[in-house]
Structure formats: C-alpha cells, structure tokens
PDB file of C-alpha atoms in Angstrom:
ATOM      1  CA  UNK A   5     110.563 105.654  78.818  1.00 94.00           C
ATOM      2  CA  UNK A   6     112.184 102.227  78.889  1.00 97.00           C
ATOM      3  CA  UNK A   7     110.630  98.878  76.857  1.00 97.00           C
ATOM      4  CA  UNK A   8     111.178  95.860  77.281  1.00 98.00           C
ATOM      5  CA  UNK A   9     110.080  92.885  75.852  1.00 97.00           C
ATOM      6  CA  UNK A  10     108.205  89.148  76.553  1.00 96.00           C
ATOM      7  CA  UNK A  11     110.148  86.563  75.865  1.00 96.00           C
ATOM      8  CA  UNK A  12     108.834  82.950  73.563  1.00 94.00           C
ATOM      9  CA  UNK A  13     109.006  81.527  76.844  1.00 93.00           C
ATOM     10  CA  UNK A  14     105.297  80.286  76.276  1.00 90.00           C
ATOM     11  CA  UNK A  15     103.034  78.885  73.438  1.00 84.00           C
ATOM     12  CA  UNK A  16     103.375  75.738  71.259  1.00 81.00           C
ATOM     13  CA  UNK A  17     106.425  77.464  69.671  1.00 80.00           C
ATOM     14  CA  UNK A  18     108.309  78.564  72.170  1.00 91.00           C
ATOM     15  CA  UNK A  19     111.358  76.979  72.784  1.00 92.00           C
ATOM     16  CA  UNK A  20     115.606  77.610  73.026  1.00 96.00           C
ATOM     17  CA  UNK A  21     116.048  78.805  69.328  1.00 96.00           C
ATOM     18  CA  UNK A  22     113.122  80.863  69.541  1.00 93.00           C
ATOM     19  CA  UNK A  23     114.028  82.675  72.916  1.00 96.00           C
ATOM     20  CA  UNK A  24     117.686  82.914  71.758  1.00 97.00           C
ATOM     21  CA  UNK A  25     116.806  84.845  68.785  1.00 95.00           C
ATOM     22  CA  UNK A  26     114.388  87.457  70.122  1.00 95.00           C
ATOM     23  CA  UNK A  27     116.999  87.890  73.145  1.00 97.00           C
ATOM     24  CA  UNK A  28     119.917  88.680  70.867  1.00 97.00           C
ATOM     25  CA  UNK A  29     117.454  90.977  68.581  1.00 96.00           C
ATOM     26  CA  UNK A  30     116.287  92.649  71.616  1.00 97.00           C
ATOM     27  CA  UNK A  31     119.874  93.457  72.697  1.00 97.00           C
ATOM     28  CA  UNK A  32     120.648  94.805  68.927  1.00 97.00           C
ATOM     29  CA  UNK A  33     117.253  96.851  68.719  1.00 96.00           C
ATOM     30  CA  UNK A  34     118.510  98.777  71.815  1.00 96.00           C
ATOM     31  CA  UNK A  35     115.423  97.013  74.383  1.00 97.00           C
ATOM     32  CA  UNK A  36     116.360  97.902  77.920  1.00 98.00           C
ATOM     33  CA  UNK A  37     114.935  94.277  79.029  1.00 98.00           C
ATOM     34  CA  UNK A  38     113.893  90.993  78.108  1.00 98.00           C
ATOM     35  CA  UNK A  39     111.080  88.839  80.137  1.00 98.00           C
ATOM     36  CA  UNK A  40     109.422  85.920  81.400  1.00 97.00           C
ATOM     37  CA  UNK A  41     106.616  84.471  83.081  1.00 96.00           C
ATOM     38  CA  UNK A  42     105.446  81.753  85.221  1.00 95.00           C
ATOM     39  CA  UNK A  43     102.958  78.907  85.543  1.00 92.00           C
ATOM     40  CA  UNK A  44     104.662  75.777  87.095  1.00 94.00           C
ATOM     41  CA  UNK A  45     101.390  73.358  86.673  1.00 93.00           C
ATOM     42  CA  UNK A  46      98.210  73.988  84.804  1.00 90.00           C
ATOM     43  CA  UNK A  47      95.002  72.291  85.213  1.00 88.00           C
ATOM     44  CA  UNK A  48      92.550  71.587  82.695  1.00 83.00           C
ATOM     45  CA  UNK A  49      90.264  74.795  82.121  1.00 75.00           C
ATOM     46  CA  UNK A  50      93.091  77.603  83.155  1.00 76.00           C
ATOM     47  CA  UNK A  51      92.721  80.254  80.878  1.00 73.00           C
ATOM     48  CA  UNK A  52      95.312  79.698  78.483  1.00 70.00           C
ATOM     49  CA  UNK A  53      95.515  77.965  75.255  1.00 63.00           C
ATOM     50  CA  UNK A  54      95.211  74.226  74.761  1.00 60.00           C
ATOM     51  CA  UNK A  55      98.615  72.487  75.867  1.00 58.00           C
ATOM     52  CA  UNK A  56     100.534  75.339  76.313  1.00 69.00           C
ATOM     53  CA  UNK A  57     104.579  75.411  76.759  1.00 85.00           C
ATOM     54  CA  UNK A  58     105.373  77.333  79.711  1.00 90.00           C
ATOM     55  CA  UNK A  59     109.485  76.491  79.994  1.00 96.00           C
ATOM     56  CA  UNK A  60     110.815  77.731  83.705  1.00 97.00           C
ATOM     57  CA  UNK A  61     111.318  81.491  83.723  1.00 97.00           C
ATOM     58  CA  UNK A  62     114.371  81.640  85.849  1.00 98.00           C
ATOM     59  CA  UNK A  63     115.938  78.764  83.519  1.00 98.00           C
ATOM     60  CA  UNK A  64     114.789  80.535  79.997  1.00 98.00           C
ATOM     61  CA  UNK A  65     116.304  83.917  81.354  1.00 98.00           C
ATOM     62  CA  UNK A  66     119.581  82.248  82.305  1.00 98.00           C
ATOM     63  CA  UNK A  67     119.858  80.911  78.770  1.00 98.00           C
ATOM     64  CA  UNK A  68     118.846  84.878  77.475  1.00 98.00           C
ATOM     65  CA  UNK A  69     121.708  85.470  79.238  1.00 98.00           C
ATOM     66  CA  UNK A  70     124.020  83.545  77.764  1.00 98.00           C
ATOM     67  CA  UNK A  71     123.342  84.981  74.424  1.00 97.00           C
ATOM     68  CA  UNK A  72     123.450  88.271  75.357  1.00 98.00           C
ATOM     69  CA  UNK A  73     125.827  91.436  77.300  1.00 98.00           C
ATOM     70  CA  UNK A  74     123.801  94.547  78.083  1.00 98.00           C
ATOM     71  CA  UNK A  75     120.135  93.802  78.018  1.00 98.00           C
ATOM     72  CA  UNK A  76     117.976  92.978  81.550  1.00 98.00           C
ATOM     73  CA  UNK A  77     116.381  90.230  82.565  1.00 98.00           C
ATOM     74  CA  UNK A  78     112.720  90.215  84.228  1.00 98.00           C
ATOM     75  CA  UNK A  79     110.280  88.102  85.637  1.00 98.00           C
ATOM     76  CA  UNK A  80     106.697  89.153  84.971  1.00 97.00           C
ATOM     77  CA  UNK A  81     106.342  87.499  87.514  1.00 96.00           C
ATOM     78  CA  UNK A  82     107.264  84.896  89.483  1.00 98.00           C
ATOM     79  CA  UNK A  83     104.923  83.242  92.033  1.00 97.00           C
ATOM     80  CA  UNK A  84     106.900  83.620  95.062  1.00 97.00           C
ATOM     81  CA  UNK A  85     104.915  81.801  97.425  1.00 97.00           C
ATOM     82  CA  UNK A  86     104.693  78.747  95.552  1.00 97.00           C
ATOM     83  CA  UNK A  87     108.660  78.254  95.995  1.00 95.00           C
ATOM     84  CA  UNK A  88     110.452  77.560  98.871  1.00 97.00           C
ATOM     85  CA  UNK A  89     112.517  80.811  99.533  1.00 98.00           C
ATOM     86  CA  UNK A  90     115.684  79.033  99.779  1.00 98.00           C
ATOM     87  CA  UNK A  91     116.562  77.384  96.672  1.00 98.00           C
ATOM     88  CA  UNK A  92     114.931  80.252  94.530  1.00 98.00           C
ATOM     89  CA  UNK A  93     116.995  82.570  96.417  1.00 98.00           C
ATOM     90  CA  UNK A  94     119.691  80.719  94.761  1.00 98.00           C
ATOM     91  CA  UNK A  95     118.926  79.924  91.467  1.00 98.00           C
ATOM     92  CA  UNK A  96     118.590  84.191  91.323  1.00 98.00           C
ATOM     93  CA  UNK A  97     121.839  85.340  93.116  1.00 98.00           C
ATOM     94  CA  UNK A  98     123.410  82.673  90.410  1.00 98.00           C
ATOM     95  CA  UNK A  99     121.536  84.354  87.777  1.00 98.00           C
ATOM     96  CA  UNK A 100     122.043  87.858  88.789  1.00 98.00           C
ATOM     97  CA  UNK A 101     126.156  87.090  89.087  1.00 98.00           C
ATOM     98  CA  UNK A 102     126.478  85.084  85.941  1.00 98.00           C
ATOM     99  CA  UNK A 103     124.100  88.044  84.030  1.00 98.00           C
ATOM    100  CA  UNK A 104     126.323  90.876  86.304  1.00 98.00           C
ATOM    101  CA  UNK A 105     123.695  92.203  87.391  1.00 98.00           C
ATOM    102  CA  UNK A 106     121.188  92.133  85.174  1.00 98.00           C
ATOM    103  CA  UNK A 107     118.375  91.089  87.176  1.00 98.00           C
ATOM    104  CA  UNK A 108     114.726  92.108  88.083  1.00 98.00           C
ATOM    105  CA  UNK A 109     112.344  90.170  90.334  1.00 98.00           C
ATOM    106  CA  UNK A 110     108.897  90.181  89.038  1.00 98.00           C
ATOM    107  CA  UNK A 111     106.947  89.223  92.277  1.00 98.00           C
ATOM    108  CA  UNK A 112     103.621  88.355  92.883  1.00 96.00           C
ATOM    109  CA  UNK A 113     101.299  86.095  95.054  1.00 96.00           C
ATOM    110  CA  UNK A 114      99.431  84.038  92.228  1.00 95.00           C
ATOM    111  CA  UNK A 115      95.753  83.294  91.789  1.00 93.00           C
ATOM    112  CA  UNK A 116      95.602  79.546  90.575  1.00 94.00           C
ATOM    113  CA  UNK A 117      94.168  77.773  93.635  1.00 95.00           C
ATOM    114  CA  UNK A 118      94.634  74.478  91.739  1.00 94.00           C
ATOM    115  CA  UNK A 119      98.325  75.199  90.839  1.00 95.00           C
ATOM    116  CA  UNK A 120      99.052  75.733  94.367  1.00 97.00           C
ATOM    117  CA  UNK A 121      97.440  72.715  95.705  1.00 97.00           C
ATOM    118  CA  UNK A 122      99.179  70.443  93.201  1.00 96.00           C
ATOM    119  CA  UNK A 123     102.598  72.079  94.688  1.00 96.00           C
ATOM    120  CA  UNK A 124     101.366  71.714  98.216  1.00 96.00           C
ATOM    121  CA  UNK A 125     101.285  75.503  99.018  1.00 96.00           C
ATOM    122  CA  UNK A 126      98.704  76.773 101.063  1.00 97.00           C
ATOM    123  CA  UNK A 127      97.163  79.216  99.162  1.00 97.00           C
ATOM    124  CA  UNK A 128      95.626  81.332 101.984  1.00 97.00           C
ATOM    125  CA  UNK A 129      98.320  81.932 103.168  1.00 97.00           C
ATOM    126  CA  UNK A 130      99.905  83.033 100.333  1.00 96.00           C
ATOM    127  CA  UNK A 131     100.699  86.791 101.446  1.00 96.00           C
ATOM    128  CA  UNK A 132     102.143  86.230 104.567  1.00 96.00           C
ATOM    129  CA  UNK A 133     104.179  83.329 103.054  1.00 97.00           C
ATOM    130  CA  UNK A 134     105.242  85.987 100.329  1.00 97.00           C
ATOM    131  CA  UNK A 135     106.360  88.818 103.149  1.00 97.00           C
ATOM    132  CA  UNK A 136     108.323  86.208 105.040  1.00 98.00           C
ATOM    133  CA  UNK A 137     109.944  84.516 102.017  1.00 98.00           C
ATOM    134  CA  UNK A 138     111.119  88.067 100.488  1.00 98.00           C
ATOM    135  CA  UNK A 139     112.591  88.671 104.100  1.00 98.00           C
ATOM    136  CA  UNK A 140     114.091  85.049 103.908  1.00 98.00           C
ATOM    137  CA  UNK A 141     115.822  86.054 100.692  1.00 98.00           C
ATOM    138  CA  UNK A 142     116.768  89.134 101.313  1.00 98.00           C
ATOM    139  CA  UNK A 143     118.582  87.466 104.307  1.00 98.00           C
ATOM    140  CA  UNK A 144     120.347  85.327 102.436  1.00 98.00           C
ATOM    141  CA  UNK A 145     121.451  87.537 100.111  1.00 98.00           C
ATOM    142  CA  UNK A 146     123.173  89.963 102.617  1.00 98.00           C
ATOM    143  CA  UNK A 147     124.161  88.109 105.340  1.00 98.00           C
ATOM    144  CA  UNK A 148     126.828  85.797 106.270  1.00 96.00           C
ATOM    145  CA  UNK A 149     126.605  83.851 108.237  1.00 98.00           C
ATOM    146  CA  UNK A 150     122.873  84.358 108.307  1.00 98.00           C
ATOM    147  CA  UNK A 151     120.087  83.641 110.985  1.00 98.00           C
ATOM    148  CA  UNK A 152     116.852  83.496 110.299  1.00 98.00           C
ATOM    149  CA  UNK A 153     113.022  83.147 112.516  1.00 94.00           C
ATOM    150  CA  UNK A 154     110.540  82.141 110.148  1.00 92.00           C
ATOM    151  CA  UNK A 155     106.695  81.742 111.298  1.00 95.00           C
ATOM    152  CA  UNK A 156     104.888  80.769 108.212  1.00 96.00           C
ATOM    153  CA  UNK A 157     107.762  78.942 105.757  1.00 96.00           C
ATOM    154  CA  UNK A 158     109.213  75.838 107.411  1.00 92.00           C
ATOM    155  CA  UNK A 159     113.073  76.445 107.639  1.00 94.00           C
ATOM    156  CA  UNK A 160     115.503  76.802 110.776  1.00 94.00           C
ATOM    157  CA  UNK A 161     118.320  79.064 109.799  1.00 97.00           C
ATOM    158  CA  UNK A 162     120.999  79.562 112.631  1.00 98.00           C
ATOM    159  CA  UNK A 163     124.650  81.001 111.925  1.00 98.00           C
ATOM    160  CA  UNK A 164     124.421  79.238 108.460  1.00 98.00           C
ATOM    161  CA  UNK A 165     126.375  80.265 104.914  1.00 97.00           C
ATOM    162  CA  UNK A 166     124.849  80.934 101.327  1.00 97.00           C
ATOM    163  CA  UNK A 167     127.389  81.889  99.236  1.00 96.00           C
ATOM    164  CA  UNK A 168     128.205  83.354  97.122  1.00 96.00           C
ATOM    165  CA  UNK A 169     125.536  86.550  97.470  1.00 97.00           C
ATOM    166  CA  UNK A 170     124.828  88.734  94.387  1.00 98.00           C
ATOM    167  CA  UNK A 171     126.983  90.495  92.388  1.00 98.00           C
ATOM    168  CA  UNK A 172     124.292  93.937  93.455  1.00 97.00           C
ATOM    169  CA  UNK A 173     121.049  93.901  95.302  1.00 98.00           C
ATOM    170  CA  UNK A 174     118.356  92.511  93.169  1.00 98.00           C
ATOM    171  CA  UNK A 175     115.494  94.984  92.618  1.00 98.00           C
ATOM    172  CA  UNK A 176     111.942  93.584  93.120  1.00 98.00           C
ATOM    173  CA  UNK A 177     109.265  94.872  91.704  1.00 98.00           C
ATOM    174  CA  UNK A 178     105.477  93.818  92.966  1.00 97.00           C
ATOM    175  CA  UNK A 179     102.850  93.057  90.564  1.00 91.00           C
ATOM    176  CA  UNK A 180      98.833  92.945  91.810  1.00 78.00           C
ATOM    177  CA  UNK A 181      96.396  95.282  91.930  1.00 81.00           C
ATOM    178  CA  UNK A 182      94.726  93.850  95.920  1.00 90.00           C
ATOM    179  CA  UNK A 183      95.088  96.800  98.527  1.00 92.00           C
ATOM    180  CA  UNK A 184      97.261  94.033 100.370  1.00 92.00           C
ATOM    181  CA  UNK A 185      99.481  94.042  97.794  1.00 93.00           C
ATOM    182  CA  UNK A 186      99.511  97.761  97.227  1.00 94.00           C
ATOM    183  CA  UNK A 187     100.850  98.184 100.340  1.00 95.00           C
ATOM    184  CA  UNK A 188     103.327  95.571 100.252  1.00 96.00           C
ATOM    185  CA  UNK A 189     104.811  97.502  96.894  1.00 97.00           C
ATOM    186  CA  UNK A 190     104.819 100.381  99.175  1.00 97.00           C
ATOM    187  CA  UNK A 191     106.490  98.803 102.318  1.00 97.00           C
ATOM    188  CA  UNK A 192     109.336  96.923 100.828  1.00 97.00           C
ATOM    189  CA  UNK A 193     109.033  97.188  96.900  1.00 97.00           C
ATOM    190  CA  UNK A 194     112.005  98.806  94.613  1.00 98.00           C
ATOM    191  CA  UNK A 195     108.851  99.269  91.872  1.00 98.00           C
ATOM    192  CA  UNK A 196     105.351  98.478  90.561  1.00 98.00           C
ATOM    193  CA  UNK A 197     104.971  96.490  87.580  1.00 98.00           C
ATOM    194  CA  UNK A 198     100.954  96.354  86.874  1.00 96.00           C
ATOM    195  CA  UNK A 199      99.881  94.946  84.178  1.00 95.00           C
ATOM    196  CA  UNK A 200      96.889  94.990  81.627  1.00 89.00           C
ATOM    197  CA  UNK A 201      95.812  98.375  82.789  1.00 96.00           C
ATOM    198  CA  UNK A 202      94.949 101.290  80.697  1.00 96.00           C
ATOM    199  CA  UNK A 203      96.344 104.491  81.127  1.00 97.00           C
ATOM    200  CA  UNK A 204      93.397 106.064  82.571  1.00 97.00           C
ATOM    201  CA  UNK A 205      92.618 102.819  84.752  1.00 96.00           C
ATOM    202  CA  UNK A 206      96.675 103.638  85.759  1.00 96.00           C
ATOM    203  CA  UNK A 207      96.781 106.823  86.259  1.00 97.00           C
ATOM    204  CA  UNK A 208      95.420 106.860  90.126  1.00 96.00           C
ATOM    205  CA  UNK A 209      97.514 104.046  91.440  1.00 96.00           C
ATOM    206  CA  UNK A 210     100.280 105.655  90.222  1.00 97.00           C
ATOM    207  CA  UNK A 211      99.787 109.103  91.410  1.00 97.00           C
ATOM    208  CA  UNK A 212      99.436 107.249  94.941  1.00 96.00           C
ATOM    209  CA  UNK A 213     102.408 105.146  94.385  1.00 97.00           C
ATOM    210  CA  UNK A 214     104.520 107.925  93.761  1.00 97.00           C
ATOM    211  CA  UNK A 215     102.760 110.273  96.721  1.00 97.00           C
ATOM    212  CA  UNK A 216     104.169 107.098  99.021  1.00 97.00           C
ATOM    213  CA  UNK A 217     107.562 106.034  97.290  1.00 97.00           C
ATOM    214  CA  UNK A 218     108.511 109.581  95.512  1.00 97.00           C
ATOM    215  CA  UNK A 219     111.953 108.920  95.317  1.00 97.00           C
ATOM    216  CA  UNK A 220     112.744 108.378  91.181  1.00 92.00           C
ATOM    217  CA  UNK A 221     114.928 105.139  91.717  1.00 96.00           C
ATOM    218  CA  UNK A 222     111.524 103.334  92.687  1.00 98.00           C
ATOM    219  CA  UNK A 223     110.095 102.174  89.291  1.00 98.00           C
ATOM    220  CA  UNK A 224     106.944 102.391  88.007  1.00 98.00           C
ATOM    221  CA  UNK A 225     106.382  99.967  85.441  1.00 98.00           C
ATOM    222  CA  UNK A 226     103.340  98.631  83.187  1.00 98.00           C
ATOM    223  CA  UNK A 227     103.152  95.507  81.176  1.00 97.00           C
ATOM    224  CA  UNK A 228     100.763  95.421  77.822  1.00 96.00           C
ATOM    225  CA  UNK A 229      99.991  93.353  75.313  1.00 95.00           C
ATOM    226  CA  UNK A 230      99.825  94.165  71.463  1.00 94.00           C
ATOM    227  CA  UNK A 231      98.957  92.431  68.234  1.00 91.00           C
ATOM    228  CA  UNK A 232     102.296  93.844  66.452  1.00 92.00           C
ATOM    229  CA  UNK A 233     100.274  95.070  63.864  1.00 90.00           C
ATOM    230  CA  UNK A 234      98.671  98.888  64.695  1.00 92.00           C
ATOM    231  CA  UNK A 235     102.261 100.997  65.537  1.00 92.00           C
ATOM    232  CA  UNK A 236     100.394 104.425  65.826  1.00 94.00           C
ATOM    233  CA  UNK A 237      98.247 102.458  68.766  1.00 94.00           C
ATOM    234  CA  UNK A 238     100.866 101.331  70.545  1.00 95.00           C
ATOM    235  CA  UNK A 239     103.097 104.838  70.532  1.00 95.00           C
ATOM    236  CA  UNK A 240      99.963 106.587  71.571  1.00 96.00           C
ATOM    237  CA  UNK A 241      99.536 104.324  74.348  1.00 97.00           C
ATOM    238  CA  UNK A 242     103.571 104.405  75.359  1.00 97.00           C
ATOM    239  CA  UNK A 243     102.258 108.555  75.077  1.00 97.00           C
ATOM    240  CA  UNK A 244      99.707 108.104  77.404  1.00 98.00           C
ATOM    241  CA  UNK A 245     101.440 106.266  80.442  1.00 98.00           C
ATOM    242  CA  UNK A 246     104.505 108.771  79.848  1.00 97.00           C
ATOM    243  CA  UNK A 247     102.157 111.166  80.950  1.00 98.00           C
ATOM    244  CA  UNK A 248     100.841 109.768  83.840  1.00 98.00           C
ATOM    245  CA  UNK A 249     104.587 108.623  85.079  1.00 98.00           C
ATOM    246  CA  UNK A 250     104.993 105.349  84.006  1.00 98.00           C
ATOM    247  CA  UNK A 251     108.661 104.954  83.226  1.00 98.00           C
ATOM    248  CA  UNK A 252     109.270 101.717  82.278  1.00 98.00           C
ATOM    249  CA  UNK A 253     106.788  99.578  79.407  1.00 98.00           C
ATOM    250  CA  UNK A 254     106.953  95.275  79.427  1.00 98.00           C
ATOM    251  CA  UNK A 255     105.204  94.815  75.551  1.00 97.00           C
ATOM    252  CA  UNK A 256     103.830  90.990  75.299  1.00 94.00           C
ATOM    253  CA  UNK A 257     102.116  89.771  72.020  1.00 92.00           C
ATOM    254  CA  UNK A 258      98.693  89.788  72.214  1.00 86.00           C
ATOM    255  CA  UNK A 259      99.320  85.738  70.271  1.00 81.00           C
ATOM    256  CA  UNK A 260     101.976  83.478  71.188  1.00 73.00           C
ATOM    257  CA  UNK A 261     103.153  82.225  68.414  1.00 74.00           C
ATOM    258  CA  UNK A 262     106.499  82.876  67.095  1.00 70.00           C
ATOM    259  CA  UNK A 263     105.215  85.264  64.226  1.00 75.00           C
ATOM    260  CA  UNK A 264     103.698  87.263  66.100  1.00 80.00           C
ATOM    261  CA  UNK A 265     107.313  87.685  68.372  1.00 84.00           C
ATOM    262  CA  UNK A 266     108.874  89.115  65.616  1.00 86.00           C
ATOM    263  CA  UNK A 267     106.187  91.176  64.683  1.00 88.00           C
ATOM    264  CA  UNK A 268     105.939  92.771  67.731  1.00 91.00           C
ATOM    265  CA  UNK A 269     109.819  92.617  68.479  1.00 92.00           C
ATOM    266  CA  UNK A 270     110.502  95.087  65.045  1.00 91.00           C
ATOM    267  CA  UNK A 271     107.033  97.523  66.152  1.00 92.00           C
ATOM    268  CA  UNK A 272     108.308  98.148  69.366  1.00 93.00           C
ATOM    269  CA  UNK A 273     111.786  98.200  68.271  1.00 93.00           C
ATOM    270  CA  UNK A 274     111.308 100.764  65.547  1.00 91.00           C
ATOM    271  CA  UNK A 275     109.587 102.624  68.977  1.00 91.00           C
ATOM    272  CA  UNK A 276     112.828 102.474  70.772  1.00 91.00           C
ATOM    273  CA  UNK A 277     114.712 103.468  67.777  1.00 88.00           C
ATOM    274  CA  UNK A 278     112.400 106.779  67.653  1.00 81.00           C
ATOM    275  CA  UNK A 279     113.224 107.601  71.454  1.00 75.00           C
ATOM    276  CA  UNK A 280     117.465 107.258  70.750  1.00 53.00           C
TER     277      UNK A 280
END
C-alpha cells in the first residue's frame, strides 16, 4: 500500500511555510506523495468553511517541489474542464520536468455550477469538454509539430510547436463516482482515485475496475479523511481497502487547520514507518 498525503493548500492557515514544511516532512517520513486540490472561485454558501484559502494547486505543488527530491506530486483533483487545455497543459509538462517526473493528474469534471459560470465554462458540457481537452493535452504532450480538430474547446491547432514535452508521460487518474465517468476511467484512465468511500461502499467499483483495466500498472487509489487522532481506526481502514485492492491511500485531515496537518502527518507517518 502506498500513502500519501493532503497538502495545507487550504484553510485560513494554509500558506508557503506551512506547505513547505509538511512537504519536506512527508519526504523524510518516507510518504510516496504529497497533494492538492482545487476550487478556483467560491460563492457564498459552497460547502466549505467561512473565507477559506484555496492557493492554486498546480502553483502550491510546484513550490512542494522545490523543497523536496523523491516524493510525488498529485492533484486531488483538478477541474479540467474549467481550464482551457492549452495553457494547463503547460503549466504541467513544466511541472512534471522541473519535479522529473514526479507528477500525477488528479482529474475530474467538477460540480460547482456557480464556479463554472463565474469562469465562463459551460457546465453541461463539462464531460465532453473534459474527453476533448485530455485528448488536446495528450496531443501536445507527444507531438511535434502537433495538429489538432477540436469540436467542443475553441482552439485551431495546425502543424504548431509546444515545447518542451514532459520529461515521462504524465499518469492521470479520474476521480467521480457518475457511470459517465466510470467509463471514462476505463477508456483512457492510468487509475481511479475515489474518494470518501468506505471500504465496503469500494469494494464493487473496484472489483469492476480491475475486471476492465486488470493490468497492475493501472492504479487504484482512494482518498480519506481523518481527525489524526484514532491510529488503530485509520490502520484498520488502510486494512480494509488492502483487501479489497486498493493500492494506493490520499489521507486529508478531517480539519484544516495547521494542527491538525501535523497531527495527521506523524499518524500516518508512523503507518508508513510500520509497512518499511
């Protein structure tokens, strides 16, 4: 089992000492990854706390890289169809060649009809826009010179140059739960990252992940949140989606403030230190 763990990227503490130190204890507790999130615009209401800090996810991981050699870097996850294709493709082929490599996509195709109408998105259109614009990048990052057709995302790309392209193909792993995006996992995903499931509510999608995508190099991964304060909880849980195949754990703190970070930093990491 791998862990990784959320990033202060959010909260009213978060901020570049805070994410500089839990990236650099991450890397010395033996973490196999370090993440962040993504809300670009919030409106009043959004479930989240009051004024909350949400720094850019591609940004705070660039600056976790800096600080750091060995440990990966994941978005849990970013809103692809919010972005134009384009410049996010990159802003991530940068990160993935200054990190060498270290990169994982997080995808998804958001929720927050308000956050997409402040960006100008259309938000029904929000999986098709997804499909083309992981196409668009992929493009981009293997091709050059590179053409392009798009239907959905306005861009005319003809014999054209994005250089340079990563270091190693970026791995993108779908979050969701929809049956549209189940399939999308299955169709072009390198992995699953779910989130806030429990085991037993896991165990079938992942038994018909893997009947589709058996091959081991596909990932299978589950982000959870805990309080930092319960370690028997959390290693039976860990247990539990062993069991049913999970291989790879994201642990968020149940609070976002920075005590609870370091709380749940030194529980999981005295988890990893068991599994050494």
């Amino acid at each position: 089992m791998r862990l990784g763990i959320h990033l202060p990227q959010i909260g009213r503490k978060a901020g570049p000492e805070a994410i500089r130190r839990a990236a650099e204890q991450a890397e010395q507790l033996g973490f196999a990854d370090v993440w962040t999130s993504e809300h670009i615009i919030l409106p009043d209401g959004a479930p989240y706390p009051p004024s909350p800090l949400f720094y850019d996810p591609v940004l705070a991981l660039t600056w976790a890289a800096a600080c750091t050699s060995r440990v990966g870097l994941g978005t849990s996850v970013l809103i692809l169809p919010m972005r134009h294709p384009l410049p996010l493709a990159k802003e991530l082929a940068t990160l993935q060649n200054f990190s060498e490599g270290r990169l994982i996509l997080g995808a998804g195709v958001g929720w927050l009809e308000a956050e997409f109408a402040a960006l100008g998105a259309p938000f029904h259109e929000r999986g098709r826009r997804t499909d083309e614009g992981i196409a668009m990048m992929r493009a981009v990052w293997t091709q050059d010179p590179v053409t392009f057709r798009g239907k959905y995302i306005p861009a005319e790309i003809t014999e054209m140059t994005m250089q340079p392209l990563p270091v190693r193909p970026i791995p993108i792993w779908f979050g969701a739960r929809s049956e549209a995006a189940f399939k999308r996992t299955v169709r072009i995903g390198d992995g699953w990252h779910g989130s806030q499931l429990t085991p037993a509510e896991a165990a079938p999608i992942v038994e018909r992940l893997r009947s589709e995508r058996p091959e081991p190099e596909f990932t299978i991964s589950m982000r959870t949140h805990w309080s930092g304060k319960d370690g028997g909880e959390l290693r039976e849980r860990v247990a539990a989606f062993a069991e049913i195949g999970v291989q790879h754990i994201m642990v968020a703190p149940l609070n976002r403030e920075v005590d609870d970070w370091d709380e749940v930093i030194e529980g999981v990491g005295r988890l990893v230190a068991r599994q050494v």
